[in-house]
CSV table of C-alpha atoms and ligand atoms in Angstrom, one decimal:
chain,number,residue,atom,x,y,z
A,1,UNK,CA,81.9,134.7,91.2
A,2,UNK,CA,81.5,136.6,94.5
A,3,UNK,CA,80.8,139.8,92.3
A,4,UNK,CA,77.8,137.7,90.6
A,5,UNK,CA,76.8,136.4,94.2
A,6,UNK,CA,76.8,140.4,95.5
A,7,UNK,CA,74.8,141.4,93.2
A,8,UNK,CA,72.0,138.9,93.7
A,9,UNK,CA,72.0,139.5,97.1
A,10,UNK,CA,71.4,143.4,96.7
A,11,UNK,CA,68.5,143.0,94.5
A,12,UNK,CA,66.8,140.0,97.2
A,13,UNK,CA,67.8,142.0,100.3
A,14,UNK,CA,67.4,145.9,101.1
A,15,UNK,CA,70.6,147.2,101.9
A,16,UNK,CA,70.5,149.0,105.3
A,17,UNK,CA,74.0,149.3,106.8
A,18,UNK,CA,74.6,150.3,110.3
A,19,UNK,CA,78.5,150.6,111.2
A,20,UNK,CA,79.8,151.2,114.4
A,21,UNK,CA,83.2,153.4,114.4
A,22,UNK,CA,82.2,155.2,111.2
A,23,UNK,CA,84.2,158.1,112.8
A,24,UNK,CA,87.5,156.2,112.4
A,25,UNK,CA,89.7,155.6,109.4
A,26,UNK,CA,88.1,152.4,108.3
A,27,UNK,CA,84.1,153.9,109.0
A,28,UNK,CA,84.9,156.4,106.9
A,29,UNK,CA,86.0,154.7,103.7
A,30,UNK,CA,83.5,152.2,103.9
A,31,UNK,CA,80.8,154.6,104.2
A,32,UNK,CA,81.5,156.2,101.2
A,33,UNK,CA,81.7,152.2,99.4
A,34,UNK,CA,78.5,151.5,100.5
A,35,UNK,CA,76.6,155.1,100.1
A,36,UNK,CA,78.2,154.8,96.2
A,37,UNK,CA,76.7,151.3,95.8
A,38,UNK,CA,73.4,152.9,97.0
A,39,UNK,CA,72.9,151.5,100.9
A,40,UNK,CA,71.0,153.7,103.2
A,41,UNK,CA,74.2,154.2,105.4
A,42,UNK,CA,73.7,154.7,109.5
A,43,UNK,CA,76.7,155.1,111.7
A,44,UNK,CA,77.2,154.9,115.7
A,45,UNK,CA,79.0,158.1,116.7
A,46,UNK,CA,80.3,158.3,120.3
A,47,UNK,CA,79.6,161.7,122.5
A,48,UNK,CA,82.6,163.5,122.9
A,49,UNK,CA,83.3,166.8,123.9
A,50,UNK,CA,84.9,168.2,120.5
A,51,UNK,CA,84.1,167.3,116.9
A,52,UNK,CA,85.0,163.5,116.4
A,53,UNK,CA,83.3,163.5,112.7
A,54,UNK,CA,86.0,164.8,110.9
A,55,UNK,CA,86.4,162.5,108.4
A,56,UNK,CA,83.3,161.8,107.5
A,57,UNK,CA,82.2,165.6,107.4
A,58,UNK,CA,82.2,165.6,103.7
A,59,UNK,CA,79.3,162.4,103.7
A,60,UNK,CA,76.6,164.8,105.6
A,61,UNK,CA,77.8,168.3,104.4
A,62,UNK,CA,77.3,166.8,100.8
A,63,UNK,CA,74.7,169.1,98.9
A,64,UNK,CA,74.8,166.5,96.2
A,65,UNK,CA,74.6,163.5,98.0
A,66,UNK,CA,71.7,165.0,99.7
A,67,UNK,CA,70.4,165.9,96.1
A,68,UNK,CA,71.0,162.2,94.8
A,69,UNK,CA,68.9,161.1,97.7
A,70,UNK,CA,71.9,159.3,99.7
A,71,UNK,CA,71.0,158.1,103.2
A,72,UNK,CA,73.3,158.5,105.5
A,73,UNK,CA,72.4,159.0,109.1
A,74,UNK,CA,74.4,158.9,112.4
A,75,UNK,CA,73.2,158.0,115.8
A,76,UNK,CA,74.7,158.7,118.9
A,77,UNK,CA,75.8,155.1,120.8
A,78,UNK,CA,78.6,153.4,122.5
A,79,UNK,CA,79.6,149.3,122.4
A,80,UNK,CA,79.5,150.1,126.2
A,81,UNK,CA,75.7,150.6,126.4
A,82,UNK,CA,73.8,147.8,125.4
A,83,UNK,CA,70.6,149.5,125.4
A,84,UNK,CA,71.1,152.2,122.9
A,85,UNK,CA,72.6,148.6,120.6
A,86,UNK,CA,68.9,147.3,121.0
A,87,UNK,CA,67.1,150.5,120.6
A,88,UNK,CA,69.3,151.3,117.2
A,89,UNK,CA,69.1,147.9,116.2
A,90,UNK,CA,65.7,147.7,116.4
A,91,UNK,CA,64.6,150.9,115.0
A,92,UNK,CA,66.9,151.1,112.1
A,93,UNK,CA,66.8,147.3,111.4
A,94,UNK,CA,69.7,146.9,109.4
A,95,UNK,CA,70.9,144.5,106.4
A,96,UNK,CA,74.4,144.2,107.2
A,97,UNK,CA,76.1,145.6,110.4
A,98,UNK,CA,80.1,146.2,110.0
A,99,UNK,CA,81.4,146.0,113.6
A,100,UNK,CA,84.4,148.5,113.6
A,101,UNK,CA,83.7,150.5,116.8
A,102,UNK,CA,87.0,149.8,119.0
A,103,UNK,CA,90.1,151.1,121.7
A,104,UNK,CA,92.8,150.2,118.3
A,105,UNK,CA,95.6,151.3,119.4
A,106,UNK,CA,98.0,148.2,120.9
A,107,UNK,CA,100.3,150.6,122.7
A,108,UNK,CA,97.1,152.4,124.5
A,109,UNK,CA,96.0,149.0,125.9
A,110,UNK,CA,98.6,148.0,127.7
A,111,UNK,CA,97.6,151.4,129.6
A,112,UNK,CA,93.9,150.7,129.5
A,113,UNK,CA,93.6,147.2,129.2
A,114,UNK,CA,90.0,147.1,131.5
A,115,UNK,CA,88.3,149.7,129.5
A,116,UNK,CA,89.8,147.9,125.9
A,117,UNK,CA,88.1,144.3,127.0
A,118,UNK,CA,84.9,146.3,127.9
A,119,UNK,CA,84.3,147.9,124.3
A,120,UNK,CA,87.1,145.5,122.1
A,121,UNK,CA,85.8,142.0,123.7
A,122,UNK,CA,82.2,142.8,125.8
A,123,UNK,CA,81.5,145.3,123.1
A,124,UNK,CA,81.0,142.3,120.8
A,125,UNK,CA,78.5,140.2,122.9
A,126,UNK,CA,76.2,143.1,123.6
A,127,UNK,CA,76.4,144.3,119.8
A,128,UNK,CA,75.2,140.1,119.2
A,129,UNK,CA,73.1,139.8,121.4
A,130,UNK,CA,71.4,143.1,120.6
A,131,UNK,CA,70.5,141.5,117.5
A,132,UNK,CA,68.9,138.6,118.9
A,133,UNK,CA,67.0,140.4,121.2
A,134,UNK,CA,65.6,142.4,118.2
A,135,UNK,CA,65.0,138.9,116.4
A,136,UNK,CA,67.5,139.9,113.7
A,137,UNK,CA,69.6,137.3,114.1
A,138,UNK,CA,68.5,135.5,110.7
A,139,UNK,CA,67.9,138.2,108.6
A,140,UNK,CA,71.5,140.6,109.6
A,141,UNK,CA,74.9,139.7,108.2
A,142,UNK,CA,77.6,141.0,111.1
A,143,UNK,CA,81.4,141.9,110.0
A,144,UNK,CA,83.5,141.5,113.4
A,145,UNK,CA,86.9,143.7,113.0
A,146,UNK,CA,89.3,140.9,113.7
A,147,UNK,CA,93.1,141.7,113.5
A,148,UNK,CA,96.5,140.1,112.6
A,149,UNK,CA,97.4,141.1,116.0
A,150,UNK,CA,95.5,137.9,117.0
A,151,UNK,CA,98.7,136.3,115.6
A,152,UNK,CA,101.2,138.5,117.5
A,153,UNK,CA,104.1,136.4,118.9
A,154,UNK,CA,103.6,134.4,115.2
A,155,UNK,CA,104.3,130.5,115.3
A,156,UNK,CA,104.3,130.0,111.7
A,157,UNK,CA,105.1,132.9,109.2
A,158,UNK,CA,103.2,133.9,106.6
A,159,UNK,CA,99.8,133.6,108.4
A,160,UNK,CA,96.5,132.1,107.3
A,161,UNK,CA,93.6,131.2,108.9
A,162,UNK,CA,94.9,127.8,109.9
A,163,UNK,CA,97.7,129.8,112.2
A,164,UNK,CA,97.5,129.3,115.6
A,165,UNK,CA,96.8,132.8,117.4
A,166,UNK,CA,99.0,133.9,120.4
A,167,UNK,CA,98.2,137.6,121.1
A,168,UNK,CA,100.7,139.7,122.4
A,169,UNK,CA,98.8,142.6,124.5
A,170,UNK,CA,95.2,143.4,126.1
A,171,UNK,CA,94.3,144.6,122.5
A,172,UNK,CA,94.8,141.1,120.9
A,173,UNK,CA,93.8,139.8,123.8
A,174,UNK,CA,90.1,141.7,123.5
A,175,UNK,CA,90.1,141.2,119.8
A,176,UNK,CA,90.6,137.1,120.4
A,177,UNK,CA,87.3,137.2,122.8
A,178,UNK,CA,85.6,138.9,120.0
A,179,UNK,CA,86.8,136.4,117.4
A,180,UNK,CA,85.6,133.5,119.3
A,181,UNK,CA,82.3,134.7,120.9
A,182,UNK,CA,81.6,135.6,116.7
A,183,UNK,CA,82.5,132.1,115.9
A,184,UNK,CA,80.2,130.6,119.0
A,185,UNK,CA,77.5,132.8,118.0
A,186,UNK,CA,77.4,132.1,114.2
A,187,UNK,CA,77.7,128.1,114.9
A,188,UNK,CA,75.4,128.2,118.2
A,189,UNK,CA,72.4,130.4,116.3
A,190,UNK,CA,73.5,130.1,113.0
A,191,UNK,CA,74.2,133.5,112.2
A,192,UNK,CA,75.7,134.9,109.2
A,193,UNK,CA,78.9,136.4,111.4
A,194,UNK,CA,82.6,136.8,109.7
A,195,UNK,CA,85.5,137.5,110.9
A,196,UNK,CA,88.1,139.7,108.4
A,197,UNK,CA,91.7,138.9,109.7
A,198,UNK,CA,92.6,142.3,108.7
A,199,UNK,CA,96.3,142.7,108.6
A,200,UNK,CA,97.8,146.3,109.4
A,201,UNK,CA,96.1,148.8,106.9
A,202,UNK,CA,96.7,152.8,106.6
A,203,UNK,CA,96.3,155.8,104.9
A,204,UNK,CA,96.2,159.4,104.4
A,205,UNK,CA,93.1,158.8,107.2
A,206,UNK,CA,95.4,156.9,109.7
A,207,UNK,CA,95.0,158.0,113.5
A,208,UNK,CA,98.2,160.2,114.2
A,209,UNK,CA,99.4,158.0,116.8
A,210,UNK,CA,100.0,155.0,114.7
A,211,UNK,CA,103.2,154.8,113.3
A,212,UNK,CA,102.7,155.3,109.3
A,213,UNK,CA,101.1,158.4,109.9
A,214,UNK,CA,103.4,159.6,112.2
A,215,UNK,CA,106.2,159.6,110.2
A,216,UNK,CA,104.5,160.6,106.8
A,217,UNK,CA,102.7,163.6,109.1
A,218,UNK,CA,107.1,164.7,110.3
A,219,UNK,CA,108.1,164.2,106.9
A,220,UNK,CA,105.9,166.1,105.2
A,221,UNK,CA,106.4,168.8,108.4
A,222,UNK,CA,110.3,168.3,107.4
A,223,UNK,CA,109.5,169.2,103.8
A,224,UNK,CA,107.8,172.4,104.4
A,225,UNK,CA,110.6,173.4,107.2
A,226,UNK,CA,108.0,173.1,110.0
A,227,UNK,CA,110.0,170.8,111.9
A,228,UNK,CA,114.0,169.1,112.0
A,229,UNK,CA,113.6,165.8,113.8
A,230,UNK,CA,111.2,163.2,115.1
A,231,UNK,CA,111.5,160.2,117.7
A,232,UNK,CA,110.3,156.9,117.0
A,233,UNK,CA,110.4,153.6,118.8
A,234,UNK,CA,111.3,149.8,117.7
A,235,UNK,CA,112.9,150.5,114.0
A,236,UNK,CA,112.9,146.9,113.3
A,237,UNK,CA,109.4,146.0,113.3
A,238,UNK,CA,108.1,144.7,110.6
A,239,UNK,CA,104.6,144.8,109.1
A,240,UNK,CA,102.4,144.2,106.2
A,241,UNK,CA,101.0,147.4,104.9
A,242,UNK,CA,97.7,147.7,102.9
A,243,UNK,CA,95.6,150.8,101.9
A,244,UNK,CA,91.9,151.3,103.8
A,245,UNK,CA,90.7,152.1,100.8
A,246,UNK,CA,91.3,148.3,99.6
A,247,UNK,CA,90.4,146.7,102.7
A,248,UNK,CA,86.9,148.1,103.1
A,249,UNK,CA,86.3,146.9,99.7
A,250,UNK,CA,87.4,143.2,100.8
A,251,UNK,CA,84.8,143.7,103.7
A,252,UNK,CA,82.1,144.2,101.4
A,253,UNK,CA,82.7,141.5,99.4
A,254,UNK,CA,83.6,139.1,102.9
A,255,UNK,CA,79.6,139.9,103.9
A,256,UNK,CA,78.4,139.7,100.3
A,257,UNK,CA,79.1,135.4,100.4
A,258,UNK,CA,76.3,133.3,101.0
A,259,UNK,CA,78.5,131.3,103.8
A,260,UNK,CA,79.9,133.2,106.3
A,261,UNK,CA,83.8,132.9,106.8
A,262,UNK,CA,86.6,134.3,109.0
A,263,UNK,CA,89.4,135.5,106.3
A,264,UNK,CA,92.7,136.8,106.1
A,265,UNK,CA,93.1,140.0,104.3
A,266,UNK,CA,96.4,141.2,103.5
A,267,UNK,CA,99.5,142.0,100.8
A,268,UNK,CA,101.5,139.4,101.2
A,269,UNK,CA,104.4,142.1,100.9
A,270,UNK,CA,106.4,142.8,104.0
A,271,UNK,CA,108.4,146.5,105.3
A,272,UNK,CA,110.1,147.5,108.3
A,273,UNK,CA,109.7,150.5,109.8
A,274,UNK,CA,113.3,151.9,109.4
A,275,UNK,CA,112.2,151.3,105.4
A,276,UNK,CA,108.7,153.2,105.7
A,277,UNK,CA,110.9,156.0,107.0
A,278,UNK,CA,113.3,155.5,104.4
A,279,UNK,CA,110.7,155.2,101.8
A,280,UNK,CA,108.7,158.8,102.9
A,281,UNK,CA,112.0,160.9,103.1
A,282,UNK,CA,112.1,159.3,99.1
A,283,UNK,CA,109.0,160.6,98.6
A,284,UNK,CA,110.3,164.4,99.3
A,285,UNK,CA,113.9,163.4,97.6
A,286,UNK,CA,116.0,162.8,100.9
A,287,UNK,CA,118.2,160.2,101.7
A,288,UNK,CA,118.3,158.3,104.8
A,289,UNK,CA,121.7,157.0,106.2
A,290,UNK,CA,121.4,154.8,109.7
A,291,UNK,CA,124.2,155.0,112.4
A,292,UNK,CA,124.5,153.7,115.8
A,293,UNK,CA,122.7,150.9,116.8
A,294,UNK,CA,119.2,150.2,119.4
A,295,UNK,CA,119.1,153.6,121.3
A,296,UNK,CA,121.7,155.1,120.1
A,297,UNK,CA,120.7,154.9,116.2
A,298,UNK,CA,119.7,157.8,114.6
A,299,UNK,CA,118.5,158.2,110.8
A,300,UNK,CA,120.4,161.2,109.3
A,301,UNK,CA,119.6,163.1,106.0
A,302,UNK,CA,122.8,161.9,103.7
A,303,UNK,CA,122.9,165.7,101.9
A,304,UNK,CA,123.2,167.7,104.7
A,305,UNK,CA,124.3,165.4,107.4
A,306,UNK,CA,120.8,166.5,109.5
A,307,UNK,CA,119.6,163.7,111.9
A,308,UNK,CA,116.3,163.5,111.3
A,309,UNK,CA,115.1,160.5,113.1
A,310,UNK,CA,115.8,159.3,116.9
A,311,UNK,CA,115.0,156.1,118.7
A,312,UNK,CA,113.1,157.2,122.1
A,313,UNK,CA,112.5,154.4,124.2
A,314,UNK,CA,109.6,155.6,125.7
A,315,UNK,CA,107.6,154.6,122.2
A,316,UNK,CA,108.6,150.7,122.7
A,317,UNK,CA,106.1,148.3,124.3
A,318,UNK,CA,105.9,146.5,126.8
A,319,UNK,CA,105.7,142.8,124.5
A,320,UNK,CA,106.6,143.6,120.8
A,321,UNK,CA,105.0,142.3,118.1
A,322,UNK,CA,108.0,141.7,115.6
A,323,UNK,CA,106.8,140.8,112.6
A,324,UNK,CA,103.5,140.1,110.8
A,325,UNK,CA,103.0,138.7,107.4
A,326,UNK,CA,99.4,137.8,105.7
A,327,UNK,CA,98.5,135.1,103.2
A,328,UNK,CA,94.9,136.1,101.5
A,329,UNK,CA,95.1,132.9,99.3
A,330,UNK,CA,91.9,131.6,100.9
A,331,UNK,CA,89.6,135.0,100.8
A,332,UNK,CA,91.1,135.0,96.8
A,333,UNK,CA,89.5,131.9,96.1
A,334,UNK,CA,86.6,133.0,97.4
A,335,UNK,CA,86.0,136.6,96.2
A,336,UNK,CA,87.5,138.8,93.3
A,337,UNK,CA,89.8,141.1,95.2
A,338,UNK,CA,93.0,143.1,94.2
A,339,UNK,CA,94.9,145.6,96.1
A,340,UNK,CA,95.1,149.1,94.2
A,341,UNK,CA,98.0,150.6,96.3
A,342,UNK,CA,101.0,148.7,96.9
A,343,UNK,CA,103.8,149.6,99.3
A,344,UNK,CA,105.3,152.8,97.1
A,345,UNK,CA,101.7,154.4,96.4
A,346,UNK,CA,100.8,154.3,99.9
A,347,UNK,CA,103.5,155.6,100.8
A,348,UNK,CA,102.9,158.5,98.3
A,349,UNK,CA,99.3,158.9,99.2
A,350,UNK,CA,100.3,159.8,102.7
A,351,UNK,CA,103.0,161.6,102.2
A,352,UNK,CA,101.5,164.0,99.7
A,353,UNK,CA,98.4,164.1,101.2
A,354,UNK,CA,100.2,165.6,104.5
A,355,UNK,CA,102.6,168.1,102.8
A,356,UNK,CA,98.9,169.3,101.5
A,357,UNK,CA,97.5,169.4,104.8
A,358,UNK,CA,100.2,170.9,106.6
A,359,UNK,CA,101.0,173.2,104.1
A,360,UNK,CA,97.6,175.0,104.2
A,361,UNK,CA,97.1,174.7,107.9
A,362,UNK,CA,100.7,174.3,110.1
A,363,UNK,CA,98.6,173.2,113.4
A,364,UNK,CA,96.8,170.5,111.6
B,1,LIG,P1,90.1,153.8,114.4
B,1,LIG,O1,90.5,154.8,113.3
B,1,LIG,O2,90.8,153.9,115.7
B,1,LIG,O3,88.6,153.9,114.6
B,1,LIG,C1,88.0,153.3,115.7
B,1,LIG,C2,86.5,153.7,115.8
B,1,LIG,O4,85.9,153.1,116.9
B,1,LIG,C3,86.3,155.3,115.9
B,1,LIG,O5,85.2,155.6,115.2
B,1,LIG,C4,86.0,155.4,117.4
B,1,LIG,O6,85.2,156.5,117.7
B,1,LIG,C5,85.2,154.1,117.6
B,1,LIG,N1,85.0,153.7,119.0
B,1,LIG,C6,86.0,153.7,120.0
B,1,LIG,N2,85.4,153.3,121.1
B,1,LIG,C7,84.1,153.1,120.9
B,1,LIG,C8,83.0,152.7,121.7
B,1,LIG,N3,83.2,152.5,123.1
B,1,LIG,N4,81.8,152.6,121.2
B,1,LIG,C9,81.6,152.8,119.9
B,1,LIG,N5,82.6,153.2,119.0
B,1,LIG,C10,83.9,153.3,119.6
B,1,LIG,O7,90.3,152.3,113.8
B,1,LIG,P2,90.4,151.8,112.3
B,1,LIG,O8,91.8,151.8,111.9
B,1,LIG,O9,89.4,152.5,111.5
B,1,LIG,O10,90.0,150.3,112.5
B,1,LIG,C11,88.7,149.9,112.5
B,1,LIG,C12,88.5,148.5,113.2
B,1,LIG,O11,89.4,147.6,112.6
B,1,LIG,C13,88.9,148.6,114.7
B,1,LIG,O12,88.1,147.7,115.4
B,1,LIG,C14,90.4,148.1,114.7
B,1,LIG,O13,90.7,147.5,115.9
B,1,LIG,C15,90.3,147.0,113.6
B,1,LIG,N6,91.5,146.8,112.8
B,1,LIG,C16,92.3,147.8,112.3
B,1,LIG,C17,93.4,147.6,111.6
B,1,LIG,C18,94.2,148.7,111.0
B,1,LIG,O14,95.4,148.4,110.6
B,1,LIG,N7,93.7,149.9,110.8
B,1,LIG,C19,93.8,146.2,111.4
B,1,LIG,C20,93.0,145.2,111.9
B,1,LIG,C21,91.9,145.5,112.6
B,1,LIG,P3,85.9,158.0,118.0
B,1,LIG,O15,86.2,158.5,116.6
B,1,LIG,O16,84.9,158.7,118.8
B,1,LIG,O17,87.2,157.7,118.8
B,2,LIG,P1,100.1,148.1,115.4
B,2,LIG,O1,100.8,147.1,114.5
B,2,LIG,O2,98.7,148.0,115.4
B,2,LIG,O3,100.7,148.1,116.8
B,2,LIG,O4,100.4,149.5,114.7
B,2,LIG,P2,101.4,150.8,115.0
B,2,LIG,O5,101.4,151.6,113.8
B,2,LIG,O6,101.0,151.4,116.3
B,2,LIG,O7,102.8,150.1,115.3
B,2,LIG,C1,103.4,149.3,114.3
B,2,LIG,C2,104.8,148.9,114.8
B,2,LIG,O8,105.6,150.2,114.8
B,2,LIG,C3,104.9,148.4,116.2
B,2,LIG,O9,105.8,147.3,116.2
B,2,LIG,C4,105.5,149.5,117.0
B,2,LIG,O10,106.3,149.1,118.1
B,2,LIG,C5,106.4,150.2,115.9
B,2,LIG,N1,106.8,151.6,116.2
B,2,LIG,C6,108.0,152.1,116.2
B,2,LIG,N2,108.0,153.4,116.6
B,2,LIG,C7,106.7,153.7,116.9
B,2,LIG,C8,106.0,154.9,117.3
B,2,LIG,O11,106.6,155.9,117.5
B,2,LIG,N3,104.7,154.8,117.4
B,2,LIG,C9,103.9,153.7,117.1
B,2,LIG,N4,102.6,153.7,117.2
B,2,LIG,N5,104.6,152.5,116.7
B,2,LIG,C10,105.9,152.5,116.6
């Protein structure tokens, strides 16, 4: 139904997308969704003082895209300037803007909570009210980049939209400003705004910091004997792990309804980190044995009795979040959408796509 409704909106409306962190993982996928389904594509990139493009190289290095006539553009901007918003806004005036520009790490906020409530929470207002200054506001569709983390210290498990939020950091707290200055601006100037409740979602893309790519990034170092141990954190957290790849897709089809909604995106399917560890070292045929317990515990390799894994308190926060778990029931109903990966492939993906990295470049 939502397919049918997606494809009468692209044939009434030009498709002119402007996405803000098109540099991150989730930019980058969706870029390539929307430059496939023929969207002139225009991303904010931020000045830094080394390449920050590489993972959408490919898109403007692309003799064939070029050939085929793809647009893809990128501007330079920052959620902290609301002037370039306005002058981007109004010169490329887009169809849809996909708001993923954001400080996304949880454990970084604590450290920088100021600067994560200036681009995570103000970021938002000056990216809405840029539209209305450029008289957009009822012709652009706006994704905000909400998060499960809005659930963090969870009241009622597994979450929907109906849960109450109770954030757990200054990242969930920036991301709950953002979710309810959307809200007040889609029912206060009847804007087409949603909100996806992404829950956590990774791949071989992942920022190296985050903890799925850490490990899969040691294991496959392990694998090619480029490294014995690694030290993580809380073991025992627990998350729900999707595939970018999927999620990007679900935001496409969120902006493609002709009501604007906030909706939970998410597997259902629930792993701890001590079993996303476990699960990797499958990947390259090793098995994991636990001993010891809190800081003490280490993970060891059963064959050869090598501890691979240490806890290192250093990685634990400040408040946890222990365990999220997403129901997508209500975004189901609504749109068409099925995960590709599940737990295992993901896995896989990321495992094998780092043993490939690291095997042709070590210092990757
Ligand atoms: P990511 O890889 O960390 O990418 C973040 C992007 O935001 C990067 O392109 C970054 O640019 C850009 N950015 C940072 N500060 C900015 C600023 N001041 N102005 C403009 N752009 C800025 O994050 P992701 O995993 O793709 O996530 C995308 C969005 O979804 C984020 O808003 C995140 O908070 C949210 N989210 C993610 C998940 C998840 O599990 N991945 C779950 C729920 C919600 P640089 O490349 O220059 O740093
Ligand atoms: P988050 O859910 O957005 O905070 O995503 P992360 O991948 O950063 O963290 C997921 C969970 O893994 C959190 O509960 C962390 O405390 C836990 N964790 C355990 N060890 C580590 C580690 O070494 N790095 C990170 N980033 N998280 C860790």
């Amino acid at each position: 139904m939502a397919e049918a409704m997606a494809s009468e909106n692209q044939s009434s409306r030009p498709n002119v997308a402007l996405i803000s962190g098109i540099t991150g993982q989730d930019g980058s996928y969706l870029a390539e969704l929307l430059l496939s389904k023929g969207y002139e594509v225009h991303g904010i990139i931020r000045r830094s003082s080394s390449f920050n493009t590489s993972r959408i190289r490919h898109l403007y290095e692309d003799p064939l895209a070029f050939k085929q006539g793809k647009s893809f553009q990128l501007h330079y901007g920052d959620l902290t300037d609301s002037t370039c918003l306005v002058k981007l806004i109004h010169k490329i005036k887009p169809s849809e803007i996909y708001n993923l520009g954001a400080q996304s790490h949880v454990k970084v906020s604590f450290d920088l909570s100021e600067y994560t409530a200036d681009v995570d929470a103000v970021g938002v207002v000056r990216l809405l009210d840029a539209v209305r200054t450029c008289g957009m506001d009822k012709s652009v569709r706006l994704y905000q980049a909400s998060t499960s983390e809005l659930y963090g210290k969870v009241v009622e498990t597994p979450q929907t939209e109906a849960t109450p939020f109770y954030p757990q950091s200054p990242y969930g707290c920036a991301k709950l400003y953002a979710f309810w200055i959307c809200k007040v601006y889609r029912e206060a100037y009847n804007m087409h705004i949603s909100n996806g409740i992404l829950f956590n979602h990774e791949s071989p893309r992942r920022g190296e910091t985050f903890v799925t790519r850490k490990i899969t990034r040691c294991v496959a170092k392990i694998h090619l004997d480029q490294m014995e141990s690694f030290e993580l954190g809380n073991l025992d957290a627990k998350r729900d792990w999707g595939h970018a790849k999927d999620y990007v897709e679900a935001m496409w089809k969120m902006m493609q309804l002709d009501e604007p909604q906030d909706l939970v995106i998410s597997t259902g399917e629930v792993h701890s980190v001590r079993e996303f560890v476990e699960a990797s070292f499958a990947e390259i045929d090793r098995k994991i044995v636990w001993e010891g317990s809190a800081e003490s515990e280490v993970g060891r390799e059963a064959d050869t009795g090598i501890v691979r894994v240490r806890v290192n308190p250093k990685f634990y926060r400040p408040a946890e979040v222990e365990f999220l778990q997403g129901d997508c029931s209500k975004a189901k109903s609504l749109f068409d959408w099925k995960p590709k990966f599940d737990f295992k492939s993901l896995v896989k993906d990321m495992v094998q796509s780092d043993i490939e990295l690291f095997r042709h470049n070590p210092n990757a």
